[in-house]
PDB file of C-alpha atoms in Angstrom:
ATOM      1  CA  MET Y   1      28.421 -48.307 -45.791  1.00 51.00           C
ATOM      2  CA  THR Y   2      29.178 -46.382 -48.853  1.00 52.00           C
ATOM      3  CA  ILE Y   3      26.956 -44.469 -51.181  1.00 53.00           C
ATOM      4  CA  GLU Y   4      27.740 -45.252 -54.952  1.00 53.00           C
ATOM      5  CA  PRO Y   5      25.441 -44.136 -57.942  1.00 52.00           C
ATOM      6  CA  LEU Y   6      24.342 -47.227 -59.797  1.00 53.00           C
ATOM      7  CA  ALA Y   7      25.925 -48.415 -63.578  1.00 54.00           C
ATOM      8  CA  ASP Y   8      22.570 -46.378 -64.712  1.00 55.00           C
ATOM      9  CA  GLY Y   9      23.552 -42.888 -63.032  1.00 49.00           C
ATOM     10  CA  HIS Y  10      20.398 -43.894 -60.006  1.00 51.00           C
ATOM     11  CA  TRP Y  11      21.154 -44.359 -56.100  1.00 49.00           C
ATOM     12  CA  ASP Y  12      20.069 -47.394 -54.794  1.00 49.00           C
ATOM     13  CA  GLY Y  13      17.105 -48.106 -53.340  1.00 47.00           C
ATOM     14  CA  CYS Y  14      17.767 -49.756 -50.061  1.00 49.00           C
ATOM     15  CA  GLN Y  15      20.450 -47.760 -48.558  1.00 55.00           C
ATOM     16  CA  PHE Y  16      19.874 -44.462 -46.467  1.00 56.00           C
ATOM     17  CA  SER Y  17      20.351 -41.265 -49.146  1.00 60.00           C
ATOM     18  CA  ARG Y  18      22.312 -38.300 -47.335  1.00 64.00           C
ATOM     19  CA  ARG Y  19      19.116 -36.740 -47.019  1.00 64.00           C
ATOM     20  CA  ASP Y  20      17.047 -39.432 -44.882  1.00 61.00           C
ATOM     21  CA  VAL Y  21      20.457 -39.630 -42.758  1.00 60.00           C
ATOM     22  CA  LEU Y  22      20.020 -36.205 -41.742  1.00 59.00           C
ATOM     23  CA  THR Y  23      16.616 -35.671 -41.514  1.00 61.00           C
ATOM     24  CA  GLY Y  24      15.890 -38.766 -39.372  1.00 58.00           C
ATOM     25  CA  ALA Y  25      18.591 -37.271 -37.258  1.00 56.00           C
ATOM     26  CA  MET Y  26      16.623 -33.667 -36.845  1.00 57.00           C
ATOM     27  CA  ILE Y  27      13.351 -35.393 -36.214  1.00 55.00           C
ATOM     28  CA  VAL Y  28      15.292 -37.096 -32.558  1.00 52.00           C
ATOM     29  CA  GLY Y  29      16.664 -33.806 -32.175  1.00 51.00           C
ATOM     30  CA  VAL Y  30      13.694 -31.323 -32.119  1.00 49.00           C
ATOM     31  CA  ALA Y  31      12.219 -34.435 -30.094  1.00 47.00           C
ATOM     32  CA  ALA Y  32      14.919 -34.699 -27.406  1.00 45.00           C
ATOM     33  CA  CYS Y  33      14.337 -30.648 -27.577  1.00 41.00           C
ATOM     34  CA  ILE Y  34      10.936 -30.614 -26.680  1.00 44.00           C
ATOM     35  CA  ALA Y  35      10.594 -33.286 -23.893  1.00 43.00           C
ATOM     36  CA  PRO Y  36      11.892 -31.469 -21.296  1.00 46.00           C
ATOM     37  CA  LEU Y  37       9.776 -28.375 -22.217  1.00 45.00           C
ATOM     38  CA  ALA Y  38       6.781 -29.715 -21.610  1.00 46.00           C
ATOM     39  CA  ALA Y  39       6.676 -29.390 -18.029  1.00 54.00           C
ATOM     40  CA  MET Y  40       7.129 -25.602 -18.909  1.00 66.00           C
ATOM     41  CA  ALA Y  41       4.415 -22.943 -19.302  1.00 68.00           C
ATOM     42  CA  ALA Y  42       4.243 -22.681 -23.171  1.00 79.00           C
ATOM     43  CA  PRO Y  43       2.633 -19.656 -24.791  1.00 86.00           C
ATOM     44  CA  ALA Y  44      -0.551 -21.030 -25.234  1.00 86.00           C
ATOM     45  CA  GLN Y  45      -0.710 -21.428 -21.142  1.00 89.00           C
ATOM     46  CA  VAL Y  46      -0.226 -17.024 -21.426  1.00 90.00           C
ATOM     47  CA  GLU Y  47      -2.955 -16.784 -23.782  1.00 88.00           C
ATOM     48  CA  GLU Y  48      -5.101 -18.754 -21.632  1.00 88.00           C
ATOM     49  CA  GLU Y  49      -4.648 -16.759 -18.484  1.00 90.00           C
ATOM     50  CA  LEU Y  50      -5.319 -13.359 -20.687  1.00 90.00           C
ATOM     51  CA  LYS Y  51      -8.061 -15.167 -21.987  1.00 89.00           C
ATOM     52  CA  LYS Y  52      -9.854 -15.798 -18.234  1.00 89.00           C
ATOM     53  CA  LEU Y  53      -8.551 -12.824 -17.177  1.00 90.00           C
ATOM     54  CA  TYR Y  54     -10.070 -10.636 -20.201  1.00 90.00           C
ATOM     55  CA  ALA Y  55     -11.867 -12.573 -22.513  1.00 88.00           C
ATOM     56  CA  GLY Y  56      -9.809 -11.971 -26.056  1.00 84.00           C
ATOM     57  CA  LYS Y  57     -10.263  -8.447 -25.223  1.00 89.00           C
ATOM     58  CA  PRO Y  58      -7.430  -6.811 -27.795  1.00 91.00           C
ATOM     59  CA  MET Y  59      -4.176  -4.935 -26.832  1.00 92.00           C
ATOM     60  CA  ALA Y  60      -2.641  -2.119 -27.793  1.00 92.00           C
ATOM     61  CA  ASP Y  61       1.109  -2.128 -27.979  1.00 92.00           C
ATOM     62  CA  SER Y  62       1.970   0.807 -26.277  1.00 92.00           C
ATOM     63  CA  LYS Y  63       2.021   2.554 -22.568  1.00 93.00           C
ATOM     64  CA  ILE Y  64       4.227   0.006 -21.345  1.00 96.00           C
ATOM     65  CA  LYS Y  65       7.462   0.691 -21.063  1.00 96.00           C
ATOM     66  CA  LEU Y  66       8.882  -3.118 -20.120  1.00 96.00           C
ATOM     67  CA  ASP Y  67      12.884  -3.837 -19.422  1.00 96.00           C
ATOM     68  CA  LEU Y  68      14.574  -6.396 -18.376  1.00 96.00           C
ATOM     69  CA  PRO Y  69      18.170  -7.315 -19.312  1.00 95.00           C
ATOM     70  CA  SER Y  70      18.580  -9.218 -22.707  1.00 94.00           C
ATOM     71  CA  ILE Y  71      21.193 -11.796 -21.615  1.00 94.00           C
ATOM     72  CA  ALA Y  72      20.573 -12.637 -17.668  1.00 93.00           C
ATOM     73  CA  GLU Y  73      23.601 -14.470 -16.497  1.00 89.00           C
ATOM     74  CA  ASN Y  74      22.213 -15.937 -13.659  1.00 91.00           C
ATOM     75  CA  GLY Y  75      18.077 -16.862 -13.901  1.00 92.00           C
ATOM     76  CA  LEU Y  76      17.419 -16.744 -10.381  1.00 93.00           C
ATOM     77  CA  VAL Y  77      17.458 -13.252  -9.846  1.00 95.00           C
ATOM     78  CA  VAL Y  78      16.668 -10.936 -13.025  1.00 96.00           C
ATOM     79  CA  PRO Y  79      15.285  -7.158 -12.995  1.00 96.00           C
ATOM     80  CA  LEU Y  80      12.407  -6.181 -14.393  1.00 97.00           C
ATOM     81  CA  ASN Y  81      11.720  -2.351 -14.455  1.00 97.00           C
ATOM     82  CA  PHE Y  82       8.458  -1.374 -16.020  1.00 97.00           C
ATOM     83  CA  ASP Y  83       6.919   2.007 -16.335  1.00 97.00           C
ATOM     84  CA  VAL Y  84       3.207   2.516 -17.621  1.00 97.00           C
ATOM     85  CA  GLU Y  85       2.098   5.764 -19.091  1.00 95.00           C
ATOM     86  CA  SER Y  86      -0.811   6.987 -17.454  1.00 95.00           C
ATOM     87  CA  PRO Y  87      -1.596  10.355 -15.610  1.00 95.00           C
ATOM     88  CA  MET Y  88      -3.091   8.562 -12.601  1.00 95.00           C
ATOM     89  CA  LEU Y  89      -6.125  10.675 -12.136  1.00 95.00           C
ATOM     90  CA  ASP Y  90      -9.216   9.321 -10.087  1.00 94.00           C
ATOM     91  CA  LYS Y  91     -10.420   9.069 -13.527  1.00 93.00           C
ATOM     92  CA  ASP Y  92      -8.063   7.701 -15.364  1.00 95.00           C
ATOM     93  CA  TYR Y  93      -5.639   5.519 -14.098  1.00 96.00           C
ATOM     94  CA  VAL Y  94      -3.397   2.027 -14.422  1.00 97.00           C
ATOM     95  CA  LYS Y  95      -5.747  -0.141 -12.499  1.00 96.00           C
ATOM     96  CA  ASN Y  96      -3.677  -3.573 -12.781  1.00 96.00           C
ATOM     97  CA  VAL Y  97      -0.266  -4.707 -13.960  1.00 97.00           C
ATOM     98  CA  TYR Y  98       0.330  -8.670 -14.822  1.00 96.00           C
ATOM     99  CA  PHE Y  99       3.411  -9.988 -15.720  1.00 97.00           C
ATOM    100  CA  PHE Y 100       3.569 -13.447 -17.271  1.00 95.00           C
ATOM    101  CA  ALA Y 101       6.807 -15.647 -18.067  1.00 94.00           C
ATOM    102  CA  GLU Y 102       6.388 -18.183 -20.794  1.00 93.00           C
ATOM    103  CA  GLY Y 103       9.164 -20.483 -19.923  1.00 92.00           C
ATOM    104  CA  ASN Y 104       8.395 -20.895 -16.696  1.00 92.00           C
ATOM    105  CA  PRO Y 105       6.146 -23.319 -14.461  1.00 91.00           C
ATOM    106  CA  ASN Y 106       3.634 -21.261 -13.744  1.00 90.00           C
ATOM    107  CA  PRO Y 107       2.546 -18.765 -16.444  1.00 92.00           C
ATOM    108  CA  VAL Y 108       2.287 -16.025 -14.026  1.00 95.00           C
ATOM    109  CA  VAL Y 109       4.990 -13.398 -12.769  1.00 96.00           C
ATOM    110  CA  ALA Y 110       3.011 -11.219 -10.752  1.00 97.00           C
ATOM    111  CA  ALA Y 111       0.266  -8.576 -10.765  1.00 97.00           C
ATOM    112  CA  PHE Y 112       0.561  -5.215  -9.302  1.00 97.00           C
ATOM    113  CA  HIS Y 113      -2.957  -3.409  -8.894  1.00 97.00           C
ATOM    114  CA  PHE Y 114      -2.690   0.147  -8.252  1.00 97.00           C
ATOM    115  CA  THR Y 115      -4.912   2.989  -6.862  1.00 97.00           C
ATOM    116  CA  PRO Y 116      -4.790   6.375  -8.234  1.00 96.00           C
ATOM    117  CA  LEU Y 117      -3.068   7.742  -5.115  1.00 96.00           C
ATOM    118  CA  VAL Y 118      -0.040   5.973  -6.920  1.00 96.00           C
ATOM    119  CA  PRO Y 119       1.659   8.353  -8.855  1.00 96.00           C
ATOM    120  CA  LYS Y 120       2.861   6.707 -11.300  1.00 95.00           C
ATOM    121  CA  ALA Y 121       2.515   3.060 -12.646  1.00 96.00           C
ATOM    122  CA  SER Y 122       6.342   2.161 -12.107  1.00 96.00           C
ATOM    123  CA  GLY Y 123       8.593   0.418 -10.901  1.00 96.00           C
ATOM    124  CA  GLN Y 124      10.855  -2.837  -9.925  1.00 97.00           C
ATOM    125  CA  ILE Y 125      10.677  -6.531  -9.009  1.00 97.00           C
ATOM    126  CA  ARG Y 126      13.393  -8.982  -9.424  1.00 97.00           C
ATOM    127  CA  ILE Y 127      12.016 -12.468 -10.983  1.00 96.00           C
ATOM    128  CA  ARG Y 128      13.127 -16.371 -11.594  1.00 95.00           C
ATOM    129  CA  LEU Y 129      13.291 -16.937 -15.013  1.00 94.00           C
ATOM    130  CA  ALA Y 130      13.709 -21.116 -15.673  1.00 92.00           C
ATOM    131  CA  GLN Y 131      15.479 -20.989 -19.699  1.00 92.00           C
ATOM    132  CA  THR Y 132      15.503 -18.639 -21.999  1.00 93.00           C
ATOM    133  CA  GLN Y 133      12.200 -16.925 -22.897  1.00 94.00           C
ATOM    134  CA  ILE Y 134       9.685 -14.056 -23.701  1.00 95.00           C
ATOM    135  CA  ILE Y 135       8.301 -11.979 -20.852  1.00 95.00           C
ATOM    136  CA  VAL Y 136       4.650 -10.618 -21.479  1.00 95.00           C
ATOM    137  CA  ALA Y 137       3.471  -7.337 -19.136  1.00 96.00           C
ATOM    138  CA  VAL Y 138      -0.716  -6.739 -19.422  1.00 96.00           C
ATOM    139  CA  ALA Y 139      -1.538  -3.286 -18.283  1.00 96.00           C
ATOM    140  CA  GLU Y 140      -5.505  -2.439 -18.024  1.00 96.00           C
ATOM    141  CA  MET Y 141      -6.696   1.200 -17.160  1.00 95.00           C
ATOM    142  CA  SER Y 142      -9.514   2.252 -15.564  1.00 95.00           C
ATOM    143  CA  ASP Y 143     -11.506   2.577 -18.505  1.00 94.00           C
ATOM    144  CA  GLY Y 144     -11.463  -0.999 -19.587  1.00 93.00           C
ATOM    145  CA  LYS Y 145      -8.541  -0.190 -22.244  1.00 94.00           C
ATOM    146  CA  LEU Y 146      -5.420  -2.725 -22.318  1.00 96.00           C
ATOM    147  CA  TYR Y 147      -1.825  -2.400 -23.411  1.00 96.00           C
ATOM    148  CA  THR Y 148       0.786  -4.992 -23.600  1.00 96.00           C
ATOM    149  CA  ALA Y 149       4.733  -5.169 -24.198  1.00 96.00           C
ATOM    150  CA  LYS Y 150       7.173  -8.418 -24.745  1.00 95.00           C
ATOM    151  CA  LYS Y 151      10.798  -9.195 -23.719  1.00 96.00           C
ATOM    152  CA  GLU Y 152      12.826 -11.500 -24.746  1.00 95.00           C
ATOM    153  CA  VAL Y 153      15.582 -12.787 -21.978  1.00 95.00           C
ATOM    154  CA  LYS Y 154      18.646 -14.925 -22.461  1.00 94.00           C
ATOM    155  CA  VAL Y 155      19.210 -17.209 -19.641  1.00 92.00           C
ATOM    156  CA  THR Y 156      22.280 -18.606 -19.184  1.00 88.00           C
ATOM    157  CA  ILE Y 157      21.923 -20.793 -15.920  1.00 76.00           C
ATOM    158  CA  GLY Y 158      18.222 -21.446 -15.583  1.00 71.00           C
ATOM    159  CA  GLY Y 159      16.237 -20.157 -11.565  1.00 67.00           C
ATOM    160  CA  CYS Y 160      13.429 -23.164 -10.762  1.00 61.00           C
ATOM    161  CA  GLY Y 161      16.176 -25.562  -8.809  1.00 57.00           C
ATOM    162  CA  GLY Y 162      15.593 -29.478 -10.286  1.00 42.00           C
TER     163      GLY Y 162
ATOM    164  CA  MET T   1      12.337 -20.557   7.255  1.00 49.00           C
ATOM    165  CA  ALA T   2      15.505 -20.524   8.871  1.00 55.00           C
ATOM    166  CA  GLN T   3      15.033 -16.210  10.230  1.00 74.00           C
ATOM    167  CA  THR T   4      12.353 -14.955  10.574  1.00 86.00           C
ATOM    168  CA  PRO T   5      11.922 -12.545   7.742  1.00 92.00           C
ATOM    169  CA  THR T   6      12.871  -9.320   8.010  1.00 94.00           C
ATOM    170  CA  PRO T   7      11.622  -6.383   5.512  1.00 96.00           C
ATOM    171  CA  LYS T   8      13.407  -3.008   5.416  1.00 96.00           C
ATOM    172  CA  ILE T   9      11.963  -0.063   3.568  1.00 96.00           C
ATOM    173  CA  ARG T  10      14.076   2.751   2.132  1.00 97.00           C
ATOM    174  CA  MET T  11      12.279   6.061   1.590  1.00 96.00           C
ATOM    175  CA  PRO T  12      13.003   9.740   2.701  1.00 96.00           C
ATOM    176  CA  ALA T  13      11.857  10.479   6.037  1.00 96.00           C
ATOM    177  CA  THR T  14      11.161  14.049   5.197  1.00 96.00           C
ATOM    178  CA  ALA T  15       9.059  15.356   1.882  1.00 96.00           C
ATOM    179  CA  LYS T  16       7.346  18.658   0.030  1.00 96.00           C
ATOM    180  CA  ALA T  17       3.993  18.238   0.388  1.00 95.00           C
ATOM    181  CA  GLY T  18       2.608  16.427  -2.901  1.00 94.00           C
ATOM    182  CA  GLU T  19       5.825  15.321  -3.850  1.00 96.00           C
ATOM    183  CA  VAL T  20       6.257  11.860  -5.567  1.00 96.00           C
ATOM    184  CA  VAL T  21       8.779   9.845  -4.205  1.00 97.00           C
ATOM    185  CA  GLU T  22      10.578   6.408  -4.563  1.00 97.00           C
ATOM    186  CA  VAL T  23       9.668   3.291  -2.064  1.00 97.00           C
ATOM    187  CA  LYS T  24      12.670   0.258  -2.084  1.00 97.00           C
ATOM    188  CA  THR T  25      11.403  -2.738  -0.293  1.00 97.00           C
ATOM    189  CA  LEU T  26      13.746  -6.087   0.642  1.00 97.00           C
ATOM    190  CA  ILE T  27      12.591  -8.783   2.879  1.00 97.00           C
ATOM    191  CA  SER T  28      14.686 -11.737   3.531  1.00 96.00           C
ATOM    192  CA  HIS T  29      12.730 -14.573   2.865  1.00 95.00           C
ATOM    193  CA  GLU T  30      13.776 -18.304   0.912  1.00 93.00           C
ATOM    194  CA  MET T  31      10.279 -18.091  -1.384  1.00 95.00           C
ATOM    195  CA  GLU T  32       9.966 -22.113  -1.943  1.00 93.00           C
ATOM    196  CA  SER T  33       8.824 -22.078  -4.905  1.00 91.00           C
ATOM    197  CA  GLY T  34       7.214 -25.729  -4.631  1.00 90.00           C
ATOM    198  CA  ASN T  35       8.903 -26.673  -7.591  1.00 88.00           C
ATOM    199  CA  ARG T  36      12.371 -27.599  -6.301  1.00 90.00           C
ATOM    200  CA  LYS T  37      13.272 -31.579  -5.342  1.00 90.00           C
ATOM    201  CA  ASP T  38      14.711 -32.455  -1.805  1.00 89.00           C
ATOM    202  CA  LYS T  39      18.481 -34.704  -2.203  1.00 90.00           C
ATOM    203  CA  ASP T  40      15.835 -37.741  -1.701  1.00 91.00           C
ATOM    204  CA  GLY T  41      13.638 -36.614  -5.169  1.00 90.00           C
ATOM    205  CA  LYS T  42      10.730 -35.398  -2.622  1.00 92.00           C
ATOM    206  CA  ALA T  43       8.930 -31.816  -3.384  1.00 91.00           C
ATOM    207  CA  ILE T  44       9.816 -29.222  -1.486  1.00 92.00           C
ATOM    208  CA  PRO T  45       6.261 -27.835   0.145  1.00 93.00           C
ATOM    209  CA  ARG T  46       5.715 -24.103  -1.563  1.00 93.00           C
ATOM    210  CA  LYS T  47       5.991 -21.202   0.795  1.00 95.00           C
ATOM    211  CA  ILE T  48       6.376 -18.105  -0.435  1.00 95.00           C
ATOM    212  CA  ILE T  49       5.375 -14.546   0.540  1.00 96.00           C
ATOM    213  CA  ASN T  50       1.826 -14.050  -2.258  1.00 96.00           C
ATOM    214  CA  LYS T  51       0.890 -10.763  -0.962  1.00 97.00           C
ATOM    215  CA  PHE T  52       2.223  -7.055  -0.575  1.00 97.00           C
ATOM    216  CA  THR T  53       0.225  -4.197   0.170  1.00 98.00           C
ATOM    217  CA  ALA T  54       1.323  -0.538   0.839  1.00 97.00           C
ATOM    218  CA  LYS T  55      -1.164   1.849   2.359  1.00 97.00           C
ATOM    219  CA  PHE T  56      -0.900   5.570   3.858  1.00 97.00           C
ATOM    220  CA  ASN T  57      -2.597   6.405   6.852  1.00 96.00           C
ATOM    221  CA  GLY T  58      -4.443   3.526   6.965  1.00 95.00           C
ATOM    222  CA  ASN T  59      -5.186   4.345   3.150  1.00 96.00           C
ATOM    223  CA  GLU T  60      -4.454   1.260   0.752  1.00 97.00           C
ATOM    224  CA  LEU T  61      -2.415   2.831  -2.092  1.00 97.00           C
ATOM    225  CA  MET T  62      -1.461  -0.501  -4.088  1.00 97.00           C
ATOM    226  CA  THR T  63      -1.054  -4.539  -3.381  1.00 98.00           C
ATOM    227  CA  VAL T  64       0.700  -6.821  -5.574  1.00 98.00           C
ATOM    228  CA  ASP T  65       0.389 -10.559  -5.995  1.00 97.00           C
ATOM    229  CA  TRP T  66       3.473 -12.292  -5.862  1.00 97.00           C
ATOM    230  CA  PHE T  67       3.781 -16.364  -7.420  1.00 96.00           C
ATOM    231  CA  PRO T  68       6.754 -18.596  -7.252  1.00 95.00           C
ATOM    232  CA  ALA T  69       8.474 -17.095  -9.851  1.00 95.00           C
ATOM    233  CA  ILE T  70       9.423 -13.668  -7.257  1.00 96.00           C
ATOM    234  CA  SER T  71      13.416 -14.732  -6.266  1.00 95.00           C
ATOM    235  CA  ALA T  72      13.936 -15.238  -2.862  1.00 95.00           C
ATOM    236  CA  ASN T  73      14.332 -12.461  -0.851  1.00 96.00           C
ATOM    237  CA  PRO T  74      11.941  -9.907  -2.625  1.00 97.00           C
ATOM    238  CA  TYR T  75      13.227  -6.415  -3.558  1.00 97.00           C
ATOM    239  CA  GLN T  76      10.180  -4.439  -5.260  1.00 97.00           C
ATOM    240  CA  SER T  77      10.643  -0.367  -5.447  1.00 97.00           C
ATOM    241  CA  PHE T  78       7.284   1.715  -6.471  1.00 97.00           C
ATOM    242  CA  PHE T  79       6.281   5.331  -6.347  1.00 97.00           C
ATOM    243  CA  VAL T  80       4.241   6.554  -3.373  1.00 97.00           C
ATOM    244  CA  ARG T  81       2.915  11.136  -3.105  1.00 96.00           C
ATOM    245  CA  VAL T  82       3.271  12.561  -0.016  1.00 96.00           C
ATOM    246  CA  PRO T  83       0.573  14.428   0.245  1.00 95.00           C
ATOM    247  CA  GLU T  84       0.753  15.396   3.810  1.00 96.00           C
ATOM    248  CA  SER T  85       2.762  14.145   6.652  1.00 96.00           C
ATOM    249  CA  GLY T  86       1.741  10.545   8.108  1.00 96.00           C
ATOM    250  CA  THR T  87       3.260   6.898   8.097  1.00 97.00           C
ATOM    251  CA  PHE T  88       3.475   4.193   5.270  1.00 97.00           C
ATOM    252  CA  THR T  89       2.771   0.868   6.201  1.00 97.00           C
ATOM    253  CA  PHE T  90       3.737  -2.329   4.429  1.00 97.00           C
ATOM    254  CA  GLU T  91       2.759  -5.849   4.825  1.00 97.00           C
ATOM    255  CA  TRP T  92       4.229  -9.122   3.208  1.00 97.00           C
ATOM    256  CA  LEU T  93       1.753 -11.800   3.316  1.00 97.00           C
ATOM    257  CA  ASP T  94       2.661 -15.305   4.021  1.00 96.00           C
ATOM    258  CA  ASP T  95       1.444 -18.619   3.276  1.00 95.00           C
ATOM    259  CA  ASP T  96       1.396 -19.894   6.278  1.00 94.00           C
ATOM    260  CA  GLY T  97      -0.236 -16.797   6.859  1.00 94.00           C
ATOM    261  CA  ALA T  98       2.225 -14.512   9.018  1.00 95.00           C
ATOM    262  CA  VAL T  99       2.236 -11.218   8.294  1.00 96.00           C
ATOM    263  CA  TYR T 100       5.711  -9.140   8.422  1.00 96.00           C
ATOM    264  CA  LYS T 101       5.323  -5.022   8.875  1.00 96.00           C
ATOM    265  CA  ALA T 102       6.743  -2.429   8.827  1.00 96.00           C
ATOM    266  CA  GLU T 103       6.515   1.721   9.117  1.00 96.00           C
ATOM    267  CA  GLN T 104       7.801   4.375   7.912  1.00 96.00           C
ATOM    268  CA  LYS T 105       6.812   8.121   9.420  1.00 97.00           C
ATOM    269  CA  VAL T 106       7.205  10.649   6.900  1.00 97.00           C
ATOM    270  CA  THR T 107       7.378  14.197   7.560  1.00 97.00           C
ATOM    271  CA  VAL T 108       6.288  17.171   5.061  1.00 95.00           C
ATOM    272  CA  SER T 109       8.492  20.025   5.578  1.00 85.00           C
TER     273      SER T 109
END
């Protein structure tokens, strides 16, 4: 199909303009990308989990050092390091640390429950990531204060099988 | 499961009183997530270790809930304080109810 302006300089209304064609292609493309993600947890699901745990209490963006590789070649084994700043005393310690994966089939990854007998709320685990996504850490202190940290990990090969 | 999960612990056997030491734990386990399908398209049932517990002389130090996003052959490192000579015990609880245990004696010098 050739598109040529009519003699009066306007485009012929019954032909597809270049913009129509491009928009159409984009809609199809976006739909194709979204469909396989429907089965995965979304940021909304992480929010929901947090609401269940903490009923929407505000969180400060500090105290947690969350360390994951920026690019994970193998989503089956991704090292996750964390360190929550706290004196770990009987009256002031890190009670719980949760990790969430926004792009996994199940949003919760792990939940650490500490006692003041632990000298520091720090450690490493190895996790599975199904796709490129953001990992969210939430720490709850003994006084009820909440802290959070986020890190995006690009995953080359997903780790959920299929 | 092809074989019984075997835990491995790496931590110092001696320490100064009150010293903070790192514990590295590893256990062989498939951590079947429940999301995979076999070659006939049937879902493979979930079978993971869902809880880890660390104790010192019987007092609980920490517990960790694990979900299917934990990698196979789960590795976990963390820190403990050694207040006195004693025994650290570590337990892994399987979905099927089995408990795998490991112990490490630490002497305060």
